[in-house]
Amino acid sequence: RWGNAGFPPCRYLLCASGDFVKVYSVNTEETLRLMGGHADLVTGIQLNPHNHMQLYSASLDGTIKLWDFMDGIPIKTFTVGSKLLALYAPASAEDSVFVVIPKKGERDTFQLVSVKLTKGAGQDLEAKELSVVLDGVGASVKHIAFGRGGAYVVSVKGVNLQVYFFKRKLLNRFSLSTVKKKGGDNHFSCVVCHPTEDCIATGHADGKIRLWRNFHHKKEYTYSTLHWHHDVVMDLAFSMEGTRLLSGGVESVLVQWHNESSCQKDFLPRLGSPIEYISMSSDGALCCTLHTDNRITIINSNLRFSRSIQGLIKSRDVKTGLVVDPRTKALVLNGEPGHLQFYSLQSDQQLFSLDIVQRQYIHQAGLKQSDLVKVAFSAQGTWLATVEESEEVTDPELQLKLWFYHEETQSFRLNTRINTPHDNHITDMCFRDMDELGDDSLILVTTGRDCVFKVWGMIEDTDPEAQQSMSWSCDFVGSYHNYQATNCCFSEDGSLLAVSFEETVTVWDSLTWDLKCTFCHPPGNIRNICFGRLTCSKYLIGATDYGFLCCWNLLTCALEWSAHLNVVVLQPDPLSEHIAAVSWLSKESSLFVFKPNEPRPIYIQRNLCKEKILLAAFVPRDEPEMISSEKYLWLRKSQLFFLTDTQELMTLSTKSLEERLTPSSKQLAVEESLPVTPFSVLLGKHRRQQAQEDIDLGKPVVHNKQEQASPAVKELLHTPAHVLPSASFLCTIFINSLLISKENKSAEEVADEVEMESEKAEDDSDEENVTEMEQEDTSHVELLGETTCKLSKSQEKELRKIRKTDYSWISAF
């Protein structure tokens, strides 16, 4: 949904995202606001037709919320008490909205009902006055549309179309044939209504678009057909004036139809992925498309691409795991087919996408194509290793690629390509990065189902025609009793390598590649392994697929402790001793956080979610967070993220919802979303120029904290002139805000001043001369454009002692 907040053209894009509503800037693509408060998925958002600075949102939690999206605060919450699957707010409805709810007592049957929004004091209100408008409607927001001025409502489901006229209380039903002829499929997929005329546009499963007219009469209705899409029409939208119709589908092409003619149409192709939803701005200047890869594309009215907002791409299968880029702290995982996406957790947007496979992906079922399956970064993020393989089960085509990060281009460049690094699927890989040993210490280990692990190292390229000086080759091949190698990891100092072979864990010296010891805990193959860190570096942790979590002591080569736990994810924190283990039992995921030296967990969160958690990652924080609750101290240095089997990204937060949302809401309402006045622009430009001149001259820039933090100044500079109170009212507040209060001096400063005063009393005349000299020196230095070097109190004291010394005896010589 689009919002202009009274300032045309539209500047904001509002989007339902999980149980939040996001406000994006159309100009900068930034997330301006995150509005949270719903306890379940947000299923519909609509601008208040009577106040476009307000927004309605509906959720599966059974509530409708009215928001002031400029400030990001909820105005009212209406409790309906039933799951809300779609929301509509036509301008013709005065004190009510329309929602889709499940029909009581019947499964997969839904109703369109009118909800009267109760008027009353307080923020939380009951909205129990419901009246059924249509039965047997679809559960999607695309299956219902309101016609010309809210005079009628249209619903499509299966091959049936219903039109209900509110004033006449008349319901007309129309049906299409269910017989599929010549590849045709009449099932409805979406419906929209013309804004000014009695015309209904419907999309169908076979790619056809039908335009219905004269539907006031059951038998005299007519429809015409438009056809370009070769598959299901996913969504339709009329322009504000109704002269253009937009359609989208699996072809990733936005089609614009003119004058209801198949001959007059325009195309915007290559939008990247299938179009799920189309929305028009209230001024008709922009439209946006929502795609299946979780991307929003903003398009101008002349059908030209404008901007793109890319969120976390939902891949078919995240085979790479969740990996953290050491440089950007971004999450790295499968994105588009054959690509690696770098996803920023701070901005909730994709930073960039790296094409690994570098082949055209063909969207065709049953076709065996190569995809990305493994990813690993070196500790500093300078090297990236990727593994791609074909979808063949028995004899896959494998490629190992090593990429080097170039500072000049700020991107990864392919350094080495190794065909068939293993004879069977690669199961795991990791880097060793030992800084104290230099570049030679950087090695890569891969494990495979061909029963070996391989060590790859860098060598100088002797080929004079080679593009780079260094390349990678195999240094060592290790095996253990012809068992399949499944997992590998290095100790924190890089001196030991642990490789699991089915039921056995082997530990190797990473300098000599001697086998040091083996650990076994049958029954069950080893599912995950990791070393302890910092004070727990002498421990090795392993989880078996038979439901055991084991901790071995590397000094005694014995089992320290074990626990009966079905661990599916084992993730160590890189900045502390803590290890997170996620279990899956009785259709619920639970979290256990522990230190290897203590068998008792320090944190347990049972029933973390109903979905199965497949992956987890600790992301280091830029600065340690202040945490008051003792049970969350393990999250002080890093934040823990989870990815479920439904590809939902979740995290544990130590702050309440209000604490997380209020600062950004308040700050952005003033700083980013409101337009600045010309006076503010001029004053801000002058201040920036003055500050830059001071920096160029070497002058220390002094910031007045009180002036910066003054609400009076901010309100005066950021509030439009036509809504400001009179100058006489603001004058006193503004002048008072500029006054600087006398700050209390510290005890040390007071003591130094007392000491200096006592010294002044001893020799007043000498001190006066010193003052004059200092003033003269300062003026000369400032003329040269240099800053004065301020002495400390102790240095000034020593300097005064030197000045008081009698050197008259030198005159005798």
XYZ file of C-alpha atoms in Angstrom, residues 89-473:
385
model
C -11.511 -0.672 3.540
C -13.663 0.908 0.783
C -14.351 4.626 1.079
C -18.120 4.012 1.003
C -17.996 2.285 4.405
C -18.190 4.910 7.134
C -17.440 3.140 10.422
C -16.721 -0.368 9.206
C -14.240 -2.492 7.285
C -14.597 -5.851 5.535
C -12.616 -8.972 6.457
C -12.481 -12.618 5.388
C -12.899 -15.107 8.246
C -13.283 -18.917 8.472
C -16.865 -20.118 8.618
C -17.628 -21.709 11.962
C -18.141 -25.433 11.924
C -16.851 -25.896 8.375
C -13.308 -26.624 7.226
C -11.683 -24.557 4.446
C -14.820 -22.466 4.017
C -14.606 -18.696 4.325
C -16.948 -15.725 4.591
C -16.705 -12.045 3.754
C -18.080 -10.112 6.713
C -18.510 -6.464 7.586
C -16.985 -5.428 10.932
C -18.366 -2.349 12.674
C -15.482 -0.505 14.298
C -16.659 0.379 17.775
C -16.326 3.993 18.848
C -15.255 4.625 22.394
C -12.545 5.804 24.744
C -9.424 3.766 25.244
C -7.053 2.092 22.866
C -8.365 -1.506 23.055
C -11.938 -2.058 21.899
C -14.160 -5.046 21.136
C -15.525 -5.314 17.565
C -18.078 -8.109 17.812
C -20.764 -6.631 15.543
C -20.284 -8.715 12.379
C -22.619 -9.115 9.419
C -22.073 -11.707 6.678
C -21.908 -10.280 3.151
C -20.830 -13.301 1.064
C -20.467 -17.026 1.711
C -18.012 -19.403 0.092
C -15.344 -16.839 -0.807
C -11.631 -17.423 -1.429
C -9.112 -16.967 1.363
C -6.777 -14.726 -0.676
C -7.036 -10.941 -0.806
C -6.862 -11.278 -4.625
C -10.190 -13.184 -4.748
C -12.397 -10.246 -3.690
C -12.741 -6.714 -5.096
C -15.065 -3.760 -4.479
C -16.635 -2.054 -7.479
C -17.430 1.523 -8.493
C -17.646 3.593 -5.312
C -18.299 0.506 -3.184
C -21.669 -0.106 -4.851
C -20.988 -3.834 -5.173
C -18.470 -6.488 -4.186
C -17.153 -9.288 -6.416
C -15.846 -12.676 -5.288
C -14.222 -15.443 -7.348
C -13.581 -19.040 -6.337
C -13.033 -22.067 -8.538
C -15.028 -21.387 -11.725
C -17.710 -19.310 -9.954
C -18.067 -15.519 -9.808
C -20.406 -13.748 -7.348
C -21.508 -10.114 -7.455
C -23.406 -8.648 -4.495
C -25.122 -5.238 -4.860
C -25.381 -3.497 -1.479
C -28.315 -1.142 -2.081
C -30.476 -3.644 -3.945
C -29.309 -6.533 -1.722
C -29.051 -8.573 -4.907
C -26.655 -11.485 -5.443
C -25.811 -12.620 -8.991
C -23.798 -15.790 -9.623
C -21.963 -16.677 -12.845
C -20.217 -19.954 -13.668
C -17.722 -20.969 -16.334
C -17.193 -24.424 -17.743
C -14.990 -26.787 -15.752
C -14.071 -28.739 -18.892
C -10.509 -28.077 -20.028
C -10.461 -27.677 -23.821
C -7.248 -27.263 -25.859
C -5.207 -26.571 -22.757
C -7.686 -23.989 -21.444
C -8.440 -23.767 -17.718
C -11.262 -21.444 -16.625
C -10.462 -21.483 -12.900
C -10.314 -17.936 -11.477
C -7.024 -16.737 -9.997
C -7.700 -13.036 -9.233
C -10.251 -10.227 -9.677
C -10.216 -6.401 -9.825
C -12.881 -3.791 -10.562
C -12.718 -0.721 -12.794
C -12.517 2.455 -10.655
C -15.204 4.443 -12.527
C -17.135 2.023 -14.746
C -19.122 -1.167 -14.203
C -16.417 -3.492 -15.453
C -14.832 -6.512 -13.763
C -11.451 -7.968 -14.801
C -10.661 -11.554 -13.846
C -7.480 -13.587 -14.268
C -7.524 -17.312 -14.994
C -5.325 -20.378 -14.603
C -4.703 -20.698 -18.356
C -3.347 -17.138 -18.718
C -6.542 -15.538 -20.041
C -8.012 -12.265 -18.761
C -11.765 -11.746 -19.003
C -13.479 -8.335 -18.882
C -17.074 -8.638 -17.625
C -19.853 -6.110 -18.319
C -23.626 -5.871 -17.884
C -23.404 -8.222 -14.914
C -26.392 -6.517 -13.280
C -28.475 -9.066 -15.191
C -27.928 -12.766 -14.752
C -28.507 -13.760 -18.361
C -27.480 -10.680 -20.341
C -23.913 -10.382 -19.100
C -21.042 -10.194 -21.593
C -17.294 -10.642 -21.423
C -14.325 -10.138 -23.730
C -11.015 -11.995 -23.523
C -7.394 -10.817 -23.473
C -4.654 -13.404 -23.780
C -0.855 -13.134 -23.599
C 0.242 -15.040 -20.472
C 1.040 -18.711 -21.081
C 0.368 -19.669 -17.455
C -1.748 -18.503 -14.514
C -2.439 -14.760 -14.210
C -1.273 -14.083 -10.662
C -2.602 -10.532 -10.212
C -4.334 -7.624 -11.965
C -4.564 -3.887 -11.272
C -6.366 -0.997 -12.961
C -4.736 2.414 -13.253
C -6.346 5.197 -11.209
C -8.258 6.565 -14.223
C -9.108 3.064 -15.474
C -7.600 3.478 -18.965
C -4.877 0.900 -18.379
C -4.921 -2.636 -16.976
C -1.755 -4.227 -15.557
C -1.220 -7.987 -15.324
C 1.583 -10.230 -14.115
C 2.431 -13.905 -13.748
C 5.153 -16.536 -13.851
C 6.783 -15.028 -16.959
C 8.335 -12.220 -14.820
C 6.853 -9.702 -17.267
C 4.533 -6.816 -16.393
C 1.955 -6.403 -19.170
C 0.054 -3.142 -19.690
C -3.202 -3.366 -21.678
C -4.771 -0.305 -23.338
C -8.434 0.254 -24.149
C -9.361 -3.386 -23.515
C -7.616 -4.433 -26.709
C -5.297 -7.385 -27.259
C -3.494 -5.398 -29.943
C -2.534 -2.438 -27.746
C -0.237 -3.573 -24.967
C 3.195 -2.731 -23.568
C 5.694 -4.926 -21.721
C 8.270 -4.547 -18.960
C 10.211 -7.831 -19.191
C 13.019 -9.494 -17.214
C 11.821 -8.553 -13.735
C 13.705 -11.523 -12.286
C 11.024 -13.752 -10.819
C 7.237 -14.405 -11.035
C 4.944 -11.495 -10.115
C 2.644 -12.283 -7.187
C 0.971 -8.922 -6.462
C 0.523 -5.577 -8.246
C -0.355 -2.332 -6.440
C -0.981 1.194 -7.795
C -0.087 4.403 -5.946
C -2.935 6.726 -4.977
C -1.730 9.416 -7.397
C -1.246 6.939 -10.264
C 2.392 7.954 -10.779
C 3.889 4.661 -9.600
C 3.052 1.011 -9.362
C 4.881 -1.761 -7.551
C 5.124 -5.490 -8.074
C 5.809 -8.063 -5.380
C 7.771 -11.081 -6.590
C 8.101 -14.663 -5.422
C 11.768 -14.081 -4.510
C 10.696 -11.588 -1.808
C 11.449 -8.486 -3.852
C 9.441 -5.313 -4.447
C 9.949 -3.509 -7.757
C 8.839 0.120 -8.076
C 7.837 1.084 -11.626
C 7.041 4.471 -13.161
C 3.738 5.155 -14.909
C 5.505 5.034 -18.292
C 6.391 1.393 -17.541
C 10.050 2.066 -16.744
C 11.912 0.354 -13.919
C 12.588 2.767 -11.026
C 13.801 1.006 -7.876
C 13.999 -2.384 -6.241
C 13.734 -3.463 -2.593
C 15.179 -6.948 -2.186
C 14.563 -8.824 1.048
C 15.774 -12.281 2.040
C 15.319 -14.552 -0.978
C 13.492 -17.773 -0.245
C 15.545 -20.442 -1.948
C 14.159 -23.866 -2.780
C 16.636 -25.472 -0.400
C 19.293 -23.714 1.710
C 22.094 -26.221 1.193
C 24.915 -23.796 2.057
C 23.808 -23.323 5.652
C 23.846 -19.930 7.390
C 27.310 -18.391 7.028
C 28.426 -14.978 8.331
C 30.589 -12.748 6.125
C 33.450 -11.527 8.394
C 33.645 -8.211 6.515
C 30.058 -7.011 6.425
C 28.517 -9.194 9.199
C 25.918 -10.139 6.578
C 24.225 -13.526 6.460
C 25.354 -15.492 3.406
C 23.248 -18.326 1.964
C 21.616 -19.655 -1.204
C 19.732 -16.972 -3.125
C 18.605 -17.124 -6.715
C 19.508 -20.433 -8.392
C 23.292 -20.573 -8.681
C 23.764 -17.334 -6.703
C 24.989 -16.486 -3.218
C 23.036 -13.747 -1.454
C 24.586 -11.375 1.107
C 21.734 -10.289 3.382
C 22.105 -7.317 5.762
C 20.390 -7.950 9.082
C 20.486 -4.264 10.035
C 18.686 -2.916 6.962
C 16.660 -6.110 6.254
C 17.743 -5.940 2.609
C 20.036 -7.813 0.296
C 23.474 -6.169 -0.001
C 24.404 -7.941 -3.215
C 24.185 -11.258 -5.033
C 27.237 -13.186 -6.278
C 26.823 -15.407 -9.335
C 28.717 -18.597 -8.455
C 27.563 -21.156 -11.025
C 27.679 -18.592 -13.881
C 25.232 -20.517 -16.036
C 21.750 -19.649 -17.223
C 19.204 -21.358 -14.969
C 16.235 -22.872 -16.812
C 12.954 -22.995 -14.883
C 11.841 -26.446 -15.935
C 10.773 -29.333 -13.709
C 12.871 -32.494 -13.895
C 15.890 -30.834 -15.530
C 19.175 -31.705 -13.754
C 21.099 -28.439 -13.234
C 24.044 -27.336 -11.123
C 23.440 -25.461 -7.887
C 25.432 -24.108 -4.967
C 25.738 -26.528 -2.029
C 28.645 -25.423 0.249
C 30.182 -22.095 1.298
C 33.054 -21.154 3.627
C 34.889 -17.888 4.419
C 38.428 -17.430 5.698
C 38.648 -15.727 9.100
C 39.309 -12.267 7.623
C 36.863 -12.706 4.742
C 39.584 -12.365 2.078
C 38.919 -15.840 0.640
C 35.619 -17.517 -0.202
C 35.288 -21.205 -1.061
C 32.204 -22.540 -2.857
C 31.109 -25.989 -4.007
C 28.563 -26.528 -6.756
C 27.178 -29.826 -7.900
C 24.559 -31.137 -10.297
C 21.353 -32.694 -9.029
C 22.433 -36.187 -10.117
C 22.303 -38.543 -7.139
C 24.717 -41.266 -8.232
C 27.362 -39.461 -10.297
C 27.228 -35.700 -9.583
C 29.351 -33.143 -11.412
C 31.398 -31.266 -8.779
C 33.296 -27.989 -8.867
C 35.299 -26.356 -6.085
C 35.925 -22.632 -6.579
C 38.177 -20.287 -4.610
C 37.344 -16.563 -4.746
C 39.571 -13.670 -3.619
C 38.174 -10.353 -2.349
C 39.585 -7.351 -4.209
C 39.545 -4.067 -2.313
C 39.639 -2.008 -5.517
C 36.453 -3.488 -6.955
C 34.906 -4.305 -3.544
C 33.864 -7.724 -4.809
C 34.993 -11.341 -5.045
C 36.923 -12.494 -8.105
C 37.374 -16.123 -9.124
C 40.941 -17.324 -8.430
C 40.897 -21.123 -8.851
C 38.408 -23.589 -10.338
C 38.888 -27.281 -9.458
C 36.825 -29.832 -11.372
C 35.889 -33.040 -9.531
C 37.672 -32.254 -6.236
C 36.063 -35.461 -4.825
C 34.677 -38.567 -6.478
C 31.365 -38.201 -4.638
C 29.301 -35.531 -2.849
C 31.235 -33.050 -0.688
C 29.767 -33.140 2.814
C 31.605 -30.286 4.590
C 34.487 -27.802 4.321
C 36.283 -25.243 6.509
C 39.266 -22.862 6.464
C 42.229 -22.767 8.841
C 43.491 -19.253 9.452
C 46.530 -19.001 11.766
C 47.706 -15.400 11.574
C 50.935 -15.944 13.433
C 52.240 -18.352 10.792
C 51.702 -16.023 7.820
C 49.993 -16.634 4.480
C 51.217 -20.219 4.259
C 48.978 -21.157 7.180
C 45.773 -20.494 5.197
C 44.448 -23.898 4.127
C 41.075 -25.357 3.195
C 39.769 -28.804 4.147
C 36.961 -30.620 2.319
C 35.287 -33.901 3.291
C 33.391 -36.229 0.975
C 31.391 -39.388 0.616
C 34.345 -40.842 -1.301
C 35.768 -41.684 2.188
C 38.564 -39.085 2.201
C 39.220 -35.563 3.383
C 41.462 -33.312 1.331
C 43.696 -30.418 2.359
C 44.043 -27.567 -0.132
C 46.788 -24.944 0.063
C 48.067 -21.957 -1.911
C 51.033 -22.235 -4.267
C 52.801 -19.730 -6.491
C 51.659 -19.928 -10.088
C 54.721 -20.485 -12.296
C 52.818 -20.022 -15.541
C 53.931 -16.636 -16.970
C 50.545 -16.204 -18.700
C 48.591 -16.740 -15.497
C 46.363 -13.859 -14.428
C 47.181 -14.228 -10.724
C 50.340 -15.084 -8.818
C 48.731 -17.579 -6.403
C 46.458 -20.557 -6.956
C 45.180 -23.519 -4.919
C 46.060 -27.221 -5.142
